[in-house]
Structure formats: C-alpha cells, structure tokens
C-alpha positions as a LaTeX table, in Angstrom:
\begin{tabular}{lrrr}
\hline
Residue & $x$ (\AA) & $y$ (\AA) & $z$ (\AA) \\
\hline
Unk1 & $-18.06$ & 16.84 & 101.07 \\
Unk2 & $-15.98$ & 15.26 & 98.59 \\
Unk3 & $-16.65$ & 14.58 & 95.04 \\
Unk4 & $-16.13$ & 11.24 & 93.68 \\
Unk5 & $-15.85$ & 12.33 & 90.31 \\
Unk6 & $-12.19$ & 13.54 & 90.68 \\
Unk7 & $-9.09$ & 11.69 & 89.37 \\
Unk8 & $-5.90$ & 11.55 & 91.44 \\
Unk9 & $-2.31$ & 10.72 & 89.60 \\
Unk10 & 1.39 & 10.04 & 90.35 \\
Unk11 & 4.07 & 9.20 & 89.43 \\
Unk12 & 7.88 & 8.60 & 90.11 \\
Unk13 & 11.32 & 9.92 & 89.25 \\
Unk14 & 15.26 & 9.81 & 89.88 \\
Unk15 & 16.50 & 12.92 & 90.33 \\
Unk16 & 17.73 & 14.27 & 87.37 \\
Unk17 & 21.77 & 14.64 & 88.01 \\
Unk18 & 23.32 & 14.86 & 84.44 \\
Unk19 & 27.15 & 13.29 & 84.38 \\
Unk20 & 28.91 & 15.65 & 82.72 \\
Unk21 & 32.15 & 13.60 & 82.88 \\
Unk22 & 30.33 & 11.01 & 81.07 \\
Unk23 & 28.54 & 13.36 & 78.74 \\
Unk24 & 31.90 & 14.72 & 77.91 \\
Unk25 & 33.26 & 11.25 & 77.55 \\
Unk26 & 30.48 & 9.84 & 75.38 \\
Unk27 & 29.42 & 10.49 & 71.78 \\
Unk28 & 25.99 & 11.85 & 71.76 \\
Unk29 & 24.60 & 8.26 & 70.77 \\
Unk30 & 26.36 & 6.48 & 73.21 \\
Unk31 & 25.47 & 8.77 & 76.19 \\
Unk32 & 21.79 & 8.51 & 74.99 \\
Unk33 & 21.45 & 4.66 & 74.99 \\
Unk34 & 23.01 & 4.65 & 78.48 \\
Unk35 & 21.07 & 7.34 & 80.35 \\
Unk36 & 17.91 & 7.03 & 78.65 \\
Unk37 & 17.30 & 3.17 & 77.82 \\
Unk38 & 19.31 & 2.22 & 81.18 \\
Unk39 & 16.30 & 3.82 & 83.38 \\
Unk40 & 14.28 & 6.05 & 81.81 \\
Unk41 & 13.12 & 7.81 & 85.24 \\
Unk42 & 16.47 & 9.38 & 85.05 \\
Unk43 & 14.59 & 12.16 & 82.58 \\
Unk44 & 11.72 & 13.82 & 85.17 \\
Unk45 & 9.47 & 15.24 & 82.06 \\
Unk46 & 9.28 & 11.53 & 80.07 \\
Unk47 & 7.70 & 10.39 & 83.78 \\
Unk48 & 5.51 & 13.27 & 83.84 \\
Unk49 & 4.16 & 13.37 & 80.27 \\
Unk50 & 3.86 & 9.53 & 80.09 \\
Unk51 & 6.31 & 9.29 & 77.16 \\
Unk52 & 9.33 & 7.21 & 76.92 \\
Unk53 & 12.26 & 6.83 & 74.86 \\
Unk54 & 12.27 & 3.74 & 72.13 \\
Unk55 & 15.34 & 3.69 & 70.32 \\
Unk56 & 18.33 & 5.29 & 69.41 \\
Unk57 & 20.25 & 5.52 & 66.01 \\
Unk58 & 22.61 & 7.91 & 64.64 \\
Unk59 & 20.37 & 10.75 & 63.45 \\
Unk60 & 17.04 & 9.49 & 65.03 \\
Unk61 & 15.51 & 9.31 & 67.65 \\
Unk62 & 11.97 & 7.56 & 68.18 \\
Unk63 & 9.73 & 7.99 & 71.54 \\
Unk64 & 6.57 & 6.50 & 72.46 \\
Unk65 & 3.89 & 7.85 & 74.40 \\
Unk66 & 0.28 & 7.57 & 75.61 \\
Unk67 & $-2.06$ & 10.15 & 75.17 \\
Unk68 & $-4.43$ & 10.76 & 78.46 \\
Unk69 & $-7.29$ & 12.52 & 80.00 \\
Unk70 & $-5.17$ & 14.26 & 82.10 \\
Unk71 & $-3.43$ & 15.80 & 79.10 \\
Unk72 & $-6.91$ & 17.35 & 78.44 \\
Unk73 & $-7.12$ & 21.39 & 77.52 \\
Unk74 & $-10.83$ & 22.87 & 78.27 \\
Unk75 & $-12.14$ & 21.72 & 74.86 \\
Unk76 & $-11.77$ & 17.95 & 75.36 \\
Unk77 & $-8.90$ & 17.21 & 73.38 \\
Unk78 & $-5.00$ & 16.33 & 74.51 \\
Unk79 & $-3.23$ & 19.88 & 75.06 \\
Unk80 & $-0.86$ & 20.89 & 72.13 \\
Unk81 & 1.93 & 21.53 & 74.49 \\
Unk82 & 2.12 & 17.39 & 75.01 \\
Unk83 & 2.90 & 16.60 & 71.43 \\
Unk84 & 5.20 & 19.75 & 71.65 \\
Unk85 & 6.93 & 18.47 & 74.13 \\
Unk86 & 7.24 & 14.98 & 73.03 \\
Unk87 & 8.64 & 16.41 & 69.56 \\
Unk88 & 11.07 & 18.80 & 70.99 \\
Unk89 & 12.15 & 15.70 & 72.90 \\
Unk90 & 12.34 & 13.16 & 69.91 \\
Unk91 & 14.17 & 16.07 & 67.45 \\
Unk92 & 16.18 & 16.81 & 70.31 \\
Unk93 & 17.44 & 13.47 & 70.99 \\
Unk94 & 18.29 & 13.13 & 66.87 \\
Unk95 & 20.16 & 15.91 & 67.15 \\
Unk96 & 22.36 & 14.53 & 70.57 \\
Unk97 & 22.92 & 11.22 & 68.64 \\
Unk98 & 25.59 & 13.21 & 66.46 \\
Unk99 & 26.98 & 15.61 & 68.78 \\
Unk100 & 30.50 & 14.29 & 69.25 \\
Unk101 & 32.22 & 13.54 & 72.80 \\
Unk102 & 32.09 & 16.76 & 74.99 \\
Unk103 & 29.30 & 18.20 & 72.99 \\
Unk104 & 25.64 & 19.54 & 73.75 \\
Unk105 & 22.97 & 20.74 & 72.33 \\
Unk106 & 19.91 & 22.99 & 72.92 \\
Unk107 & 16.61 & 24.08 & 71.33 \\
Unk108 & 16.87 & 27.32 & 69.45 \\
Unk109 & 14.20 & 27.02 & 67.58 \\
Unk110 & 10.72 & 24.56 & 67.21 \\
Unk111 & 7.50 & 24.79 & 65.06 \\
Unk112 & 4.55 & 22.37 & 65.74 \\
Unk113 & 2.13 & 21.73 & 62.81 \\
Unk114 & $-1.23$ & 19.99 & 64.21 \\
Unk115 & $-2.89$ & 17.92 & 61.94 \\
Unk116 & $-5.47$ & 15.60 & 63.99 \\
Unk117 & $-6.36$ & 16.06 & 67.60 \\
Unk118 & $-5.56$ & 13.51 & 69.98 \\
Unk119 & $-7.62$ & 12.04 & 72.70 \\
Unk120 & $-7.15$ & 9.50 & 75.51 \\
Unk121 & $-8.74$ & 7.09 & 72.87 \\
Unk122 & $-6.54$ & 7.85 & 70.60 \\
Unk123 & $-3.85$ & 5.14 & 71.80 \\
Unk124 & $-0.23$ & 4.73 & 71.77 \\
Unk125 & 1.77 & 7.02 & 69.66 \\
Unk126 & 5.35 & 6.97 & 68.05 \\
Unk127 & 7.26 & 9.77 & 67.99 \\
Unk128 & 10.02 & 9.65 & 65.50 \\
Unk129 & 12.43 & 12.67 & 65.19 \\
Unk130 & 15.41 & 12.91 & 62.30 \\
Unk131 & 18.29 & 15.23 & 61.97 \\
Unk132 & 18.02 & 17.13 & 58.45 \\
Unk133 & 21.61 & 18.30 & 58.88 \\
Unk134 & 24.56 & 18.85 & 61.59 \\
Unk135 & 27.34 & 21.39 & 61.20 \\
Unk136 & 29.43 & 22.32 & 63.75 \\
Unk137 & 27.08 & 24.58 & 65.46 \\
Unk138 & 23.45 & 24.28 & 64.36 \\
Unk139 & 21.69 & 21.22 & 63.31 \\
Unk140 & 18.06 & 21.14 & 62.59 \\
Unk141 & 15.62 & 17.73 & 62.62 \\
Unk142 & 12.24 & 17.25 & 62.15 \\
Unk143 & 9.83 & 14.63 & 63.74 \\
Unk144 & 6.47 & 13.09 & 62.42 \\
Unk145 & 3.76 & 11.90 & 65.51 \\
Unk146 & 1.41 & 9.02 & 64.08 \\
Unk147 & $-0.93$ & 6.90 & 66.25 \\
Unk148 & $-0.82$ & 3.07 & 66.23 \\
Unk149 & $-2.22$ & 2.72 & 62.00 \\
Unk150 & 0.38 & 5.11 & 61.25 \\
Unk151 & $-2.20$ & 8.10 & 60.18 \\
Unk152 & $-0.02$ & 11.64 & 60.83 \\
Unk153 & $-1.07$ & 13.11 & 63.92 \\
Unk154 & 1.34 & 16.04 & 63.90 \\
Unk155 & 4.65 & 17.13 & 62.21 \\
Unk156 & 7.45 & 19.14 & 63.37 \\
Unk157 & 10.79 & 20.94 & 63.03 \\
Unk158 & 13.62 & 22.38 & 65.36 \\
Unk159 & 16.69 & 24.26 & 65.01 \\
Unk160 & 19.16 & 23.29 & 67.70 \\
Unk161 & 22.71 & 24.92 & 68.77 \\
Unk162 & 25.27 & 22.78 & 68.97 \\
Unk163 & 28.24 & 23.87 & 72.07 \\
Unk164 & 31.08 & 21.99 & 73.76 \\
Unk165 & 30.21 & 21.03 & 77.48 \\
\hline
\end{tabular}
C-alpha cells in the first residue's frame, strides 16, 4: 500500500572539483563571480538547500533562498540548520571576496541569533553577509536574513581563518 500523502524531491549538481590553479590565480572576488555566478550547480549544498548566490562585491556577499516544507524540523517550522547554513555561506563568501590570489579561507567560528521562524510561506529570502574586518589571518563578517518586506529573520556572525592554498 502506498500513501499518497508523501512528497518526493530532487535535484541536480556538477560535481564539485575546485580549480586550485585558478583559485590560486584569482583574487577571492574574481574566483567567486566565476565559479559561483558562471553555474551555480558547481556548489552541491546551494542545490541541495535551494539557495543561490546573488551578487558579489568586495566585502559582501548576498544569497537568496527559498524556504520549504522540506526544510521542516518536527515542530512545523524551517530547521535552524538552513538559515545556518545559508549564513555561514553568505559570511563566508564576504570573507573570500578579500582573500588575495592564492588565498583561502575557512570557518572557525559562527553564531546564529534566531529572531522569527520561517515557514514555506514565508517566501524568498536575502541573505546578505559583510566582512567586519580582514587581517592577514582572521577576518570575521556578519550576515542579516530578512524575507521579501525586509523584516529581520535572523542575524549572524563568523570568525574565519585566512591560509595560502
């Protein structure tokens, strides 16, 4: 017997192969735009999540991304580990748009504040994440998620190492 109640999803990806030649060629910024805005199924967990990459400028980063039923927790609400994710991916990128040429970054560090829950009514939301500073090998950023009339959905900050490739 089969119940026609349940949902079925997919979803498509390139497999992710990083170019470390051109990551090591490329100013954080520049690497960004081309990897990310060229064909975004290059990034496995944007194609999962349903989130996507907007624009890049030097110290920001902004992402948009859809909050769904299947990013429900057992209380009816979107999980907290989606606009986790889609911070730690915003503040992320901020922080890769001023790594220099041959330079990488990872999170050390992130801290979610919730402030409204999301739901699959909720709509599109923008994700936008901005370096606070850079040094040579930390950089922290924080990111603000609002929904579509720009009310604050959640608010976040990350510490990031900065390391040569």
């Amino acid at each position: 017997m089969t119940d026609d109640r349940i949902r079925k999803r997919s979803h498509e990806w390139l497999p992710p192969e990083p170019d470390f030649e051109r990551m090591k060629a490329l100013p954080g910024l520049d690497y960004l735009r081309e990897l990310y805005l060229g064909d975004p199924r290059r990034v496995p967990i944007g194609q999962l999540m349903g989130f996507h990459p907007v624009r890049f400028d030097e110290g920001v980063a902004v992402f948009e991304g859809f909050p769904a039923e299947w990013h429900y927790n057992p209380i009816g609400t979107v999980h907290g580990g989606f606009a986790a994710t889609i911070l730690d991916s915003a503040m992320g990128c901020a922080v890769h748009t001023v790594c220099k040429a041959g330079f990488g970054y990872t999170t050390v560090e992130l801290k979610v504040n919730y402030i409204r829950p999301m739901t699959r009514d909720t709509g599109r939301v923008s994700v936008e994440g901005r370096v606070i500073a850079a040094g040579n090998r930390i950089a922290t950023a924080d990111g603000k998620i609002t929904d579509e009339t720009g009310r604050l959905i959640a608010h976040g900050s990350t510490t990031c190492l900065i390391f040569p490739l």
